[in-house]
Amino acid sequence: MNDDPLWLAQTAFAALADLAFACTLGALLLAGWLSREQAFAPPSAVLPARQGCRRAARGGLIAAIVLVSCNFVSLWLQSAAMSGVPILQAGASLWLVATGTHVGIGWSVALAGSVLLLLAASGAPLSISRIVSTVLAALIVAAGKSAIGHAADAGAFSFAEGVQTLHLLATAAWGGIVIAGAFVLPALDTSVARAALIRTVARMSRAASLAVVLVVLTGVFNAWRGAAGSLATLTASTWGHALIVKIALVAAALAFGALNRWSALPRLQRSASTMDAHTVINVMRMEAVMMAGVFVAAAVLSHSVPGSALAG
């Protein structure tokens, strides 16, 4: 494990940015779903749905602010790393790095996308402009991040970069839905809002399942490419160790997600009981913890030398 303070700072802010990106997307999705609930729910359930929508909107806005801040700090740290000056003096080379280097341009693209996502988080949940801005912003953020990762070794606009962009989007959608859900859904944990809770969790489960399929498919491609087709690289490097940890955390998150989708949620749909509602939310919280760990492991991966390079 690298103990360089600059590397640790870059990895920490990358992980926080990935978490913020995911939480922004998840919160925006939940805000949209809960806005629809307000239109169709019976009068007794409108207030919990409105409270949940407000909580999601507020969380999405805060996460978007954190994302913008983290991307700017990451660009600043990258300037310090590339110019070889202390962090506090990196501002002098910030513009040159941001506009004159491939990595700097990638960070700048991700920063621009995060600003657009922040603007989207400030709009009405179901407005067309917000939906279009969110989709466009998410693509820009993911594309910018993929352009500065290991996929960039294959060249700009390569197939590897495209796969990594899709992987980042799918992982953010899955993790964001789960983490934001663990924060927002307690607002619906009342008997009068039980039907709204069941419908919302069902929508979350379907969306997360689609994202999981994309995460697994693209993740297998990235892992095989990064390991150069050799399992020996997994035990011979920090990159390999981080990949093993990430796979374990993904597997644990999948287990909790499957428990909710195939056991806890169907039981809640049959009984509509408070105990089963608590079970669904608590299992989702455990899945959220696993997904937070996935983002940390992914940040270590992206800032470590891949196994393919070590293998020559």
PDB file of C-alpha atoms in Angstrom:
ATOM      1  CA  MET A   1       0.000   0.000   0.000  1.00  0.00           C
ATOM      2  CA  ASN A   2       1.357   3.438  -0.949  1.00  0.00           C
ATOM      3  CA  ASP A   3       1.954   5.656   2.107  1.00  0.00           C
ATOM      4  CA  ASP A   4       2.696   8.866   0.194  1.00  0.00           C
ATOM      5  CA  PRO A   5       0.477  11.641   1.671  1.00  0.00           C
ATOM      6  CA  LEU A   6      -0.348  13.060  -1.762  1.00  0.00           C
ATOM      7  CA  TRP A   7      -1.399   9.623  -3.052  1.00  0.00           C
ATOM      8  CA  LEU A   8      -3.527   9.083   0.035  1.00  0.00           C
ATOM      9  CA  ALA A   9      -5.190  12.471  -0.435  1.00  0.00           C
ATOM     10  CA  GLN A  10      -5.861  11.804  -4.126  1.00  0.00           C
ATOM     11  CA  THR A  11      -7.357   8.395  -3.332  1.00  0.00           C
ATOM     12  CA  ALA A  12      -9.493   9.739  -0.492  1.00  0.00           C
ATOM     13  CA  PHE A  13     -10.977  12.558  -2.577  1.00  0.00           C
ATOM     14  CA  ALA A  14     -11.518  10.214  -5.523  1.00  0.00           C
ATOM     15  CA  ALA A  15     -13.484   7.851  -3.273  1.00  0.00           C
ATOM     16  CA  LEU A  16     -15.507  10.734  -1.825  1.00  0.00           C
ATOM     17  CA  ALA A  17     -16.213  12.038  -5.344  1.00  0.00           C
ATOM     18  CA  ASP A  18     -17.420   8.609  -6.472  1.00  0.00           C
ATOM     19  CA  LEU A  19     -19.679   8.363  -3.424  1.00  0.00           C
ATOM     20  CA  ALA A  20     -21.040  11.858  -4.041  1.00  0.00           C
ATOM     21  CA  PHE A  21     -21.646  11.090  -7.723  1.00  0.00           C
ATOM     22  CA  ALA A  22     -23.584   7.960  -6.812  1.00  0.00           C
ATOM     23  CA  CYS A  23     -25.593   9.673  -4.072  1.00  0.00           C
ATOM     24  CA  THR A  24     -26.523  12.519  -6.412  1.00  0.00           C
ATOM     25  CA  LEU A  25     -27.841  10.137  -9.072  1.00  0.00           C
ATOM     26  CA  GLY A  26     -29.657   7.963  -6.532  1.00  0.00           C
ATOM     27  CA  ALA A  27     -31.234  10.939  -4.781  1.00  0.00           C
ATOM     28  CA  LEU A  28     -32.421  12.458  -8.059  1.00  0.00           C
ATOM     29  CA  LEU A  29     -34.035   9.163  -9.059  1.00  0.00           C
ATOM     30  CA  LEU A  30     -35.754   8.838  -5.687  1.00  0.00           C
ATOM     31  CA  ALA A  31     -36.950  12.440  -5.807  1.00  0.00           C
ATOM     32  CA  GLY A  32     -38.547  11.735  -9.176  1.00  0.00           C
ATOM     33  CA  TRP A  33     -40.228   8.532  -8.007  1.00  0.00           C
ATOM     34  CA  LEU A  34     -41.533  10.132  -4.827  1.00  0.00           C
ATOM     35  CA  SER A  35     -42.845  13.134  -6.758  1.00  0.00           C
ATOM     36  CA  ARG A  36     -44.973  10.704  -8.745  1.00  0.00           C
ATOM     37  CA  GLU A  37     -46.143   9.115  -5.497  1.00  0.00           C
ATOM     38  CA  GLN A  38     -47.489  12.468  -4.321  1.00  0.00           C
ATOM     39  CA  ALA A  39     -49.700  12.626  -7.406  1.00  0.00           C
ATOM     40  CA  PHE A  40     -51.189   9.136  -7.027  1.00  0.00           C
ATOM     41  CA  ALA A  41     -51.026   8.374  -3.305  1.00  0.00           C
ATOM     42  CA  PRO A  42     -54.124   8.686  -1.104  1.00  0.00           C
ATOM     43  CA  PRO A  43     -54.287  11.894   0.995  1.00  0.00           C
ATOM     44  CA  SER A  44     -52.993  10.153   4.124  1.00  0.00           C
ATOM     45  CA  ALA A  45     -49.796   9.101   2.340  1.00  0.00           C
ATOM     46  CA  VAL A  46     -49.059  12.400   0.569  1.00  0.00           C
ATOM     47  CA  LEU A  47     -47.239  13.945   3.533  1.00  0.00           C
ATOM     48  CA  PRO A  48     -44.715  11.071   4.001  1.00  0.00           C
ATOM     49  CA  ALA A  49     -44.101  11.005   0.242  1.00  0.00           C
ATOM     50  CA  ARG A  50     -43.550  14.766   0.243  1.00  0.00           C
ATOM     51  CA  GLN A  51     -41.160  14.492   3.189  1.00  0.00           C
ATOM     52  CA  GLY A  52     -39.251  11.725   1.434  1.00  0.00           C
ATOM     53  CA  CYS A  53     -39.094  13.745  -1.776  1.00  0.00           C
ATOM     54  CA  ARG A  54     -37.751  16.765   0.076  1.00  0.00           C
ATOM     55  CA  ARG A  55     -35.183  14.635   1.871  1.00  0.00           C
ATOM     56  CA  ALA A  56     -34.066  13.140  -1.452  1.00  0.00           C
ATOM     57  CA  ALA A  57     -33.885  16.552  -3.134  1.00  0.00           C
ATOM     58  CA  ARG A  58     -31.904  18.026  -0.253  1.00  0.00           C
ATOM     59  CA  GLY A  59     -29.558  15.037  -0.153  1.00  0.00           C
ATOM     60  CA  GLY A  60     -29.027  15.187  -3.913  1.00  0.00           C
ATOM     61  CA  LEU A  61     -28.155  18.880  -3.764  1.00  0.00           C
ATOM     62  CA  ILE A  62     -25.674  18.372  -0.918  1.00  0.00           C
ATOM     63  CA  ALA A  63     -24.091  15.395  -2.694  1.00  0.00           C
ATOM     64  CA  ALA A  64     -23.756  17.428  -5.912  1.00  0.00           C
ATOM     65  CA  ILE A  65     -22.002  20.240  -4.013  1.00  0.00           C
ATOM     66  CA  VAL A  66     -19.628  17.689  -2.490  1.00  0.00           C
ATOM     67  CA  LEU A  67     -18.996  16.216  -5.961  1.00  0.00           C
ATOM     68  CA  VAL A  68     -18.063  19.605  -7.442  1.00  0.00           C
ATOM     69  CA  SER A  69     -15.787  20.347  -4.477  1.00  0.00           C
ATOM     70  CA  CYS A  70     -14.065  16.952  -4.646  1.00  0.00           C
ATOM     71  CA  ASN A  71     -13.459  17.176  -8.390  1.00  0.00           C
ATOM     72  CA  PHE A  72     -11.914  20.627  -7.981  1.00  0.00           C
ATOM     73  CA  VAL A  73      -9.700  19.432  -5.101  1.00  0.00           C
ATOM     74  CA  SER A  74      -8.689  16.354  -7.135  1.00  0.00           C
ATOM     75  CA  LEU A  75      -7.673  18.616 -10.033  1.00  0.00           C
ATOM     76  CA  TRP A  76      -5.658  20.747  -7.611  1.00  0.00           C
ATOM     77  CA  LEU A  77      -3.938  17.645  -6.167  1.00  0.00           C
ATOM     78  CA  GLN A  78      -3.210  16.410  -9.686  1.00  0.00           C
ATOM     79  CA  SER A  79      -1.546  19.752 -10.423  1.00  0.00           C
ATOM     80  CA  ALA A  80       0.628  19.320  -7.338  1.00  0.00           C
ATOM     81  CA  ALA A  81       1.588  15.790  -8.396  1.00  0.00           C
ATOM     82  CA  MET A  82       2.421  16.748 -11.986  1.00  0.00           C
ATOM     83  CA  SER A  83       4.283  19.975 -11.169  1.00  0.00           C
ATOM     84  CA  GLY A  84       6.176  18.527  -8.217  1.00  0.00           C
ATOM     85  CA  VAL A  85       5.391  21.460  -5.933  1.00  0.00           C
ATOM     86  CA  PRO A  86       3.775  21.509  -2.477  1.00  0.00           C
ATOM     87  CA  ILE A  87      -0.001  21.276  -2.491  1.00  0.00           C
ATOM     88  CA  LEU A  88      -0.520  24.865  -1.360  1.00  0.00           C
ATOM     89  CA  GLN A  89       1.576  26.136  -4.285  1.00  0.00           C
ATOM     90  CA  ALA A  90      -0.159  24.024  -6.955  1.00  0.00           C
ATOM     91  CA  GLY A  91      -2.550  26.832  -7.895  1.00  0.00           C
ATOM     92  CA  ALA A  92       0.112  28.450 -10.065  1.00  0.00           C
ATOM     93  CA  SER A  93       0.142  25.463 -12.427  1.00  0.00           C
ATOM     94  CA  LEU A  94      -3.573  24.625 -12.182  1.00  0.00           C
ATOM     95  CA  TRP A  95      -4.610  26.203 -15.490  1.00  0.00           C
ATOM     96  CA  LEU A  96      -1.664  24.711 -17.387  1.00  0.00           C
ATOM     97  CA  VAL A  97      -2.387  21.215 -16.075  1.00  0.00           C
ATOM     98  CA  ALA A  98      -6.132  21.567 -16.633  1.00  0.00           C
ATOM     99  CA  THR A  99      -5.806  22.648 -20.260  1.00  0.00           C
ATOM    100  CA  GLY A 100      -2.458  21.260 -21.389  1.00  0.00           C
ATOM    101  CA  THR A 101      -2.363  17.675 -20.145  1.00  0.00           C
ATOM    102  CA  HIS A 102      -4.553  14.673 -20.922  1.00  0.00           C
ATOM    103  CA  VAL A 103      -5.174  13.945 -17.253  1.00  0.00           C
ATOM    104  CA  GLY A 104      -5.976  17.576 -16.530  1.00  0.00           C
ATOM    105  CA  ILE A 105      -8.438  17.755 -19.399  1.00  0.00           C
ATOM    106  CA  GLY A 106     -10.121  14.586 -18.127  1.00  0.00           C
ATOM    107  CA  TRP A 107     -10.483  16.085 -14.664  1.00  0.00           C
ATOM    108  CA  SER A 108     -11.772  19.321 -16.177  1.00  0.00           C
ATOM    109  CA  VAL A 109     -14.420  17.402 -18.137  1.00  0.00           C
ATOM    110  CA  ALA A 110     -15.498  15.586 -14.964  1.00  0.00           C
ATOM    111  CA  LEU A 111     -15.601  18.918 -13.111  1.00  0.00           C
ATOM    112  CA  ALA A 112     -17.766  20.483 -15.831  1.00  0.00           C
ATOM    113  CA  GLY A 113     -20.126  17.516 -15.687  1.00  0.00           C
ATOM    114  CA  SER A 114     -20.377  17.778 -11.913  1.00  0.00           C
ATOM    115  CA  VAL A 115     -21.300  21.477 -12.181  1.00  0.00           C
ATOM    116  CA  LEU A 116     -24.038  20.576 -14.678  1.00  0.00           C
ATOM    117  CA  LEU A 117     -25.233  17.859 -12.299  1.00  0.00           C
ATOM    118  CA  LEU A 118     -25.369  20.429  -9.505  1.00  0.00           C
ATOM    119  CA  LEU A 119     -27.574  22.640 -11.670  1.00  0.00           C
ATOM    120  CA  ALA A 120     -29.816  19.643 -12.428  1.00  0.00           C
ATOM    121  CA  ALA A 121     -30.133  18.897  -8.714  1.00  0.00           C
ATOM    122  CA  SER A 122     -31.489  22.414  -8.214  1.00  0.00           C
ATOM    123  CA  GLY A 123     -34.459  21.924 -10.578  1.00  0.00           C
ATOM    124  CA  ALA A 124     -37.928  20.456 -10.229  1.00  0.00           C
ATOM    125  CA  PRO A 125     -37.840  16.622  -9.842  1.00  0.00           C
ATOM    126  CA  LEU A 126     -39.965  15.762 -12.881  1.00  0.00           C
ATOM    127  CA  SER A 127     -39.074  18.629 -15.231  1.00  0.00           C
ATOM    128  CA  ILE A 128     -37.823  17.675 -18.690  1.00  0.00           C
ATOM    129  CA  SER A 129     -34.848  20.016 -18.366  1.00  0.00           C
ATOM    130  CA  ARG A 130     -33.781  18.323 -15.139  1.00  0.00           C
ATOM    131  CA  ILE A 131     -34.042  14.834 -16.615  1.00  0.00           C
ATOM    132  CA  VAL A 132     -32.072  15.786 -19.739  1.00  0.00           C
ATOM    133  CA  SER A 133     -29.463  17.693 -17.708  1.00  0.00           C
ATOM    134  CA  THR A 134     -29.032  14.798 -15.294  1.00  0.00           C
ATOM    135  CA  VAL A 135     -28.482  12.236 -18.055  1.00  0.00           C
ATOM    136  CA  LEU A 136     -26.069  14.511 -19.930  1.00  0.00           C
ATOM    137  CA  ALA A 137     -24.188  15.487 -16.766  1.00  0.00           C
ATOM    138  CA  ALA A 138     -23.830  11.868 -15.625  1.00  0.00           C
ATOM    139  CA  LEU A 139     -22.405  10.900 -19.019  1.00  0.00           C
ATOM    140  CA  ILE A 140     -19.928  13.790 -18.918  1.00  0.00           C
ATOM    141  CA  VAL A 141     -18.766  12.971 -15.392  1.00  0.00           C
ATOM    142  CA  ALA A 142     -18.326   9.268 -16.192  1.00  0.00           C
ATOM    143  CA  ALA A 143     -16.574   9.984 -19.488  1.00  0.00           C
ATOM    144  CA  GLY A 144     -14.201  12.425 -17.813  1.00  0.00           C
ATOM    145  CA  LYS A 145     -13.341   9.938 -15.090  1.00  0.00           C
ATOM    146  CA  SER A 146     -12.810   7.091 -17.558  1.00  0.00           C
ATOM    147  CA  ALA A 147     -10.454   9.305 -19.587  1.00  0.00           C
ATOM    148  CA  ILE A 148      -8.057   9.573 -16.646  1.00  0.00           C
ATOM    149  CA  GLY A 149      -8.221   5.960 -15.499  1.00  0.00           C
ATOM    150  CA  HIS A 150      -6.467   2.819 -16.667  1.00  0.00           C
ATOM    151  CA  ALA A 151      -8.854   2.517 -19.621  1.00  0.00           C
ATOM    152  CA  ALA A 152      -7.194   5.600 -21.132  1.00  0.00           C
ATOM    153  CA  ASP A 153      -4.126   3.441 -21.850  1.00  0.00           C
ATOM    154  CA  ALA A 154      -6.063   1.997 -24.787  1.00  0.00           C
ATOM    155  CA  GLY A 155      -6.414   5.466 -26.300  1.00  0.00           C
ATOM    156  CA  ALA A 156      -8.974   8.255 -26.364  1.00  0.00           C
ATOM    157  CA  PHE A 157     -12.518   7.191 -27.302  1.00  0.00           C
ATOM    158  CA  SER A 158     -11.426   3.542 -27.266  1.00  0.00           C
ATOM    159  CA  PHE A 159     -13.661   0.558 -26.580  1.00  0.00           C
ATOM    160  CA  ALA A 160     -12.019   0.213 -23.156  1.00  0.00           C
ATOM    161  CA  GLU A 161     -12.929   3.803 -22.288  1.00  0.00           C
ATOM    162  CA  GLY A 162     -16.502   3.209 -23.423  1.00  0.00           C
ATOM    163  CA  VAL A 163     -16.776   0.109 -21.221  1.00  0.00           C
ATOM    164  CA  GLN A 164     -15.316   1.992 -18.260  1.00  0.00           C
ATOM    165  CA  THR A 165     -17.755   4.868 -18.766  1.00  0.00           C
ATOM    166  CA  LEU A 166     -20.662   2.415 -18.719  1.00  0.00           C
ATOM    167  CA  HIS A 167     -19.159   0.691 -15.661  1.00  0.00           C
ATOM    168  CA  LEU A 168     -18.910   3.973 -13.757  1.00  0.00           C
ATOM    169  CA  LEU A 169     -22.470   4.945 -14.654  1.00  0.00           C
ATOM    170  CA  ALA A 170     -23.918   1.558 -13.710  1.00  0.00           C
ATOM    171  CA  THR A 171     -21.985   1.379 -10.432  1.00  0.00           C
ATOM    172  CA  ALA A 172     -23.051   4.915  -9.510  1.00  0.00           C
ATOM    173  CA  ALA A 173     -26.684   4.114 -10.312  1.00  0.00           C
ATOM    174  CA  TRP A 174     -26.670   0.898  -8.254  1.00  0.00           C
ATOM    175  CA  GLY A 175     -24.779   2.351  -5.317  1.00  0.00           C
ATOM    176  CA  GLY A 176     -26.659   5.634  -5.445  1.00  0.00           C
ATOM    177  CA  ILE A 177     -30.083   4.013  -5.422  1.00  0.00           C
ATOM    178  CA  VAL A 178     -29.133   1.869  -2.429  1.00  0.00           C
ATOM    179  CA  ILE A 179     -27.311   4.546  -0.397  1.00  0.00           C
ATOM    180  CA  ALA A 180     -29.879   7.264  -1.082  1.00  0.00           C
ATOM    181  CA  GLY A 181     -32.660   4.778  -0.389  1.00  0.00           C
ATOM    182  CA  ALA A 182     -31.192   3.899   3.000  1.00  0.00           C
ATOM    183  CA  PHE A 183     -31.275   7.614   3.838  1.00  0.00           C
ATOM    184  CA  VAL A 184     -34.648   8.541   2.302  1.00  0.00           C
ATOM    185  CA  LEU A 185     -36.925   5.533   2.840  1.00  0.00           C
ATOM    186  CA  PRO A 186     -37.291   5.916   6.636  1.00  0.00           C
ATOM    187  CA  ALA A 187     -39.520   8.907   5.790  1.00  0.00           C
ATOM    188  CA  LEU A 188     -42.009   6.383   4.359  1.00  0.00           C
ATOM    189  CA  ASP A 189     -41.765   4.015   7.311  1.00  0.00           C
ATOM    190  CA  THR A 190     -45.294   4.669   8.559  1.00  0.00           C
ATOM    191  CA  SER A 191     -48.399   2.532   8.220  1.00  0.00           C
ATOM    192  CA  VAL A 192     -50.236   5.135   6.109  1.00  0.00           C
ATOM    193  CA  ALA A 193     -47.368   5.213   3.596  1.00  0.00           C
ATOM    194  CA  ARG A 194     -46.805   1.469   3.434  1.00  0.00           C
ATOM    195  CA  ALA A 195     -48.116   1.123  -0.126  1.00  0.00           C
ATOM    196  CA  ALA A 196     -45.892   4.008  -1.272  1.00  0.00           C
ATOM    197  CA  LEU A 197     -42.903   2.357   0.405  1.00  0.00           C
ATOM    198  CA  ILE A 198     -43.608  -0.960  -1.325  1.00  0.00           C
ATOM    199  CA  ARG A 199     -43.975   0.666  -4.756  1.00  0.00           C
ATOM    200  CA  THR A 200     -40.827   2.749  -4.307  1.00  0.00           C
ATOM    201  CA  VAL A 201     -38.711  -0.186  -3.153  1.00  0.00           C
ATOM    202  CA  ALA A 202     -39.997  -2.248  -6.091  1.00  0.00           C
ATOM    203  CA  ARG A 203     -38.933   0.502  -8.525  1.00  0.00           C
ATOM    204  CA  MET A 204     -35.552   0.744  -6.817  1.00  0.00           C
ATOM    205  CA  SER A 205     -35.098  -3.023  -7.023  1.00  0.00           C
ATOM    206  CA  ARG A 206     -35.848  -3.149 -10.755  1.00  0.00           C
ATOM    207  CA  ALA A 207     -33.528  -0.238 -11.553  1.00  0.00           C
ATOM    208  CA  ALA A 208     -30.747  -1.593  -9.339  1.00  0.00           C
ATOM    209  CA  SER A 209     -31.048  -5.063 -10.911  1.00  0.00           C
ATOM    210  CA  LEU A 210     -30.483  -3.623 -14.386  1.00  0.00           C
ATOM    211  CA  ALA A 211     -27.512  -1.640 -13.103  1.00  0.00           C
ATOM    212  CA  VAL A 212     -26.069  -4.746 -11.424  1.00  0.00           C
ATOM    213  CA  VAL A 213     -26.092  -6.689 -14.706  1.00  0.00           C
ATOM    214  CA  LEU A 214     -24.119  -3.893 -16.388  1.00  0.00           C
ATOM    215  CA  VAL A 215     -21.738  -3.610 -13.417  1.00  0.00           C
ATOM    216  CA  VAL A 216     -20.915  -7.323 -13.512  1.00  0.00           C
ATOM    217  CA  LEU A 217     -20.455  -7.516 -17.289  1.00  0.00           C
ATOM    218  CA  THR A 218     -18.280  -4.416 -17.549  1.00  0.00           C
ATOM    219  CA  GLY A 219     -16.464  -5.252 -14.322  1.00  0.00           C
ATOM    220  CA  VAL A 220     -15.417  -8.679 -15.606  1.00  0.00           C
ATOM    221  CA  PHE A 221     -14.037  -7.059 -18.766  1.00  0.00           C
ATOM    222  CA  ASN A 222     -12.121  -4.410 -16.789  1.00  0.00           C
ATOM    223  CA  ALA A 223     -10.719  -6.927 -14.320  1.00  0.00           C
ATOM    224  CA  TRP A 224      -9.562  -9.318 -17.031  1.00  0.00           C
ATOM    225  CA  ARG A 225      -7.992  -6.474 -18.980  1.00  0.00           C
ATOM    226  CA  GLY A 226      -6.296  -5.034 -15.900  1.00  0.00           C
ATOM    227  CA  ALA A 227      -4.922  -8.428 -14.874  1.00  0.00           C
ATOM    228  CA  ALA A 228      -3.699  -9.129 -18.425  1.00  0.00           C
ATOM    229  CA  GLY A 229      -5.530 -12.444 -18.266  1.00  0.00           C
ATOM    230  CA  SER A 230      -3.342 -13.699 -15.416  1.00  0.00           C
ATOM    231  CA  LEU A 231      -4.747 -14.484 -11.974  1.00  0.00           C
ATOM    232  CA  ALA A 232      -1.217 -14.351 -10.555  1.00  0.00           C
ATOM    233  CA  THR A 233      -1.299 -10.534 -10.693  1.00  0.00           C
ATOM    234  CA  LEU A 234      -4.102 -10.469  -8.128  1.00  0.00           C
ATOM    235  CA  THR A 235      -1.776 -11.496  -5.291  1.00  0.00           C
ATOM    236  CA  ALA A 236       1.323  -9.644  -6.458  1.00  0.00           C
ATOM    237  CA  SER A 237       0.252  -6.004  -6.271  1.00  0.00           C
ATOM    238  CA  THR A 238      -1.758  -3.384  -4.403  1.00  0.00           C
ATOM    239  CA  TRP A 239      -4.014  -3.227  -7.458  1.00  0.00           C
ATOM    240  CA  GLY A 240      -4.712  -6.947  -7.214  1.00  0.00           C
ATOM    241  CA  HIS A 241      -5.388  -6.800  -3.487  1.00  0.00           C
ATOM    242  CA  ALA A 242      -7.783  -3.881  -3.981  1.00  0.00           C
ATOM    243  CA  LEU A 243      -9.547  -5.799  -6.747  1.00  0.00           C
ATOM    244  CA  ILE A 244     -10.025  -8.813  -4.474  1.00  0.00           C
ATOM    245  CA  VAL A 245     -11.475  -6.581  -1.765  1.00  0.00           C
ATOM    246  CA  LYS A 246     -13.761  -4.877  -4.285  1.00  0.00           C
ATOM    247  CA  ILE A 247     -15.017  -8.218  -5.614  1.00  0.00           C
ATOM    248  CA  ALA A 248     -15.715  -9.406  -2.065  1.00  0.00           C
ATOM    249  CA  LEU A 249     -17.629  -6.225  -1.254  1.00  0.00           C
ATOM    250  CA  VAL A 250     -19.613  -6.441  -4.508  1.00  0.00           C
ATOM    251  CA  ALA A 251     -20.483 -10.048  -3.697  1.00  0.00           C
ATOM    252  CA  ALA A 252     -21.657  -9.043  -0.212  1.00  0.00           C
ATOM    253  CA  ALA A 253     -23.743  -6.183  -1.637  1.00  0.00           C
ATOM    254  CA  LEU A 254     -25.253  -8.586  -4.178  1.00  0.00           C
ATOM    255  CA  ALA A 255     -26.157 -10.985  -1.369  1.00  0.00           C
ATOM    256  CA  PHE A 256     -27.955  -8.266   0.604  1.00  0.00           C
ATOM    257  CA  GLY A 257     -29.659  -7.008  -2.556  1.00  0.00           C
ATOM    258  CA  ALA A 258     -30.816 -10.510  -3.435  1.00  0.00           C
ATOM    259  CA  LEU A 259     -32.091 -11.000   0.112  1.00  0.00           C
ATOM    260  CA  ASN A 260     -34.240  -7.896  -0.248  1.00  0.00           C
ATOM    261  CA  ARG A 261     -35.449  -8.608  -3.787  1.00  0.00           C
ATOM    262  CA  TRP A 262     -36.292 -12.296  -3.374  1.00  0.00           C
ATOM    263  CA  SER A 263     -37.191 -12.555   0.307  1.00  0.00           C
ATOM    264  CA  ALA A 264     -37.753  -9.374   2.318  1.00  0.00           C
ATOM    265  CA  LEU A 265     -39.634  -7.381  -0.327  1.00  0.00           C
ATOM    266  CA  PRO A 266     -42.049 -10.195  -1.343  1.00  0.00           C
ATOM    267  CA  ARG A 267     -42.771 -10.777   2.351  1.00  0.00           C
ATOM    268  CA  LEU A 268     -43.477  -7.066   2.802  1.00  0.00           C
ATOM    269  CA  GLN A 269     -45.762  -7.070  -0.249  1.00  0.00           C
ATOM    270  CA  ARG A 270     -47.772  -9.917   1.275  1.00  0.00           C
ATOM    271  CA  SER A 271     -47.970  -8.670   4.848  1.00  0.00           C
ATOM    272  CA  ALA A 272     -47.463  -4.862   4.666  1.00  0.00           C
ATOM    273  CA  SER A 273     -46.318  -5.195   8.290  1.00  0.00           C
ATOM    274  CA  THR A 274     -44.114  -2.770  10.182  1.00  0.00           C
ATOM    275  CA  MET A 275     -41.625  -5.526  11.038  1.00  0.00           C
ATOM    276  CA  ASP A 276     -41.161  -6.486   7.372  1.00  0.00           C
ATOM    277  CA  ALA A 277     -40.825  -2.809   6.406  1.00  0.00           C
ATOM    278  CA  HIS A 278     -38.039  -2.434   8.975  1.00  0.00           C
ATOM    279  CA  THR A 279     -36.361  -5.560   7.613  1.00  0.00           C
ATOM    280  CA  VAL A 280     -36.329  -4.184   4.057  1.00  0.00           C
ATOM    281  CA  ILE A 281     -34.839  -0.870   5.174  1.00  0.00           C
ATOM    282  CA  ASN A 282     -32.243  -2.480   7.470  1.00  0.00           C
ATOM    283  CA  VAL A 283     -31.087  -4.910   4.783  1.00  0.00           C
ATOM    284  CA  MET A 284     -30.789  -1.961   2.392  1.00  0.00           C
ATOM    285  CA  ARG A 285     -28.635  -0.161   4.944  1.00  0.00           C
ATOM    286  CA  MET A 286     -26.261  -3.119   5.065  1.00  0.00           C
ATOM    287  CA  GLU A 287     -26.099  -3.154   1.270  1.00  0.00           C
ATOM    288  CA  ALA A 288     -25.373   0.589   1.349  1.00  0.00           C
ATOM    289  CA  VAL A 289     -22.407   0.032   3.676  1.00  0.00           C
ATOM    290  CA  MET A 290     -21.007  -2.591   1.301  1.00  0.00           C
ATOM    291  CA  MET A 291     -21.431  -0.232  -1.679  1.00  0.00           C
ATOM    292  CA  ALA A 292     -19.620   2.558   0.163  1.00  0.00           C
ATOM    293  CA  GLY A 293     -16.722   0.132   0.589  1.00  0.00           C
ATOM    294  CA  VAL A 294     -16.870  -0.689  -3.112  1.00  0.00           C
ATOM    295  CA  PHE A 295     -16.298   2.969  -3.978  1.00  0.00           C
ATOM    296  CA  VAL A 296     -13.295   3.155  -1.640  1.00  0.00           C
ATOM    297  CA  ALA A 297     -11.787   0.011  -3.170  1.00  0.00           C
ATOM    298  CA  ALA A 298     -12.438   1.390  -6.661  1.00  0.00           C
ATOM    299  CA  ALA A 299     -10.554   4.581  -5.780  1.00  0.00           C
ATOM    300  CA  VAL A 300      -7.554   2.541  -4.616  1.00  0.00           C
ATOM    301  CA  LEU A 301      -7.722   0.545  -7.857  1.00  0.00           C
ATOM    302  CA  SER A 302      -7.757   3.644 -10.027  1.00  0.00           C
ATOM    303  CA  HIS A 303      -4.739   5.092  -8.223  1.00  0.00           C
ATOM    304  CA  SER A 304      -2.662   1.895  -8.279  1.00  0.00           C
ATOM    305  CA  VAL A 305      -0.494   0.416 -11.006  1.00  0.00           C
ATOM    306  CA  PRO A 306      -2.608  -2.272 -12.769  1.00  0.00           C
ATOM    307  CA  GLY A 307      -1.507  -5.886 -12.801  1.00  0.00           C
ATOM    308  CA  SER A 308      -1.074  -5.794 -16.584  1.00  0.00           C
ATOM    309  CA  ALA A 309       1.690  -3.192 -16.245  1.00  0.00           C
ATOM    310  CA  LEU A 310       3.463  -5.186 -13.545  1.00  0.00           C
ATOM    311  CA  ALA A 311       3.228  -8.295 -15.686  1.00  0.00           C
ATOM    312  CA  GLY A 312       4.972  -6.450 -18.500  1.00  0.00           C
TER     313      GLY A 312
END
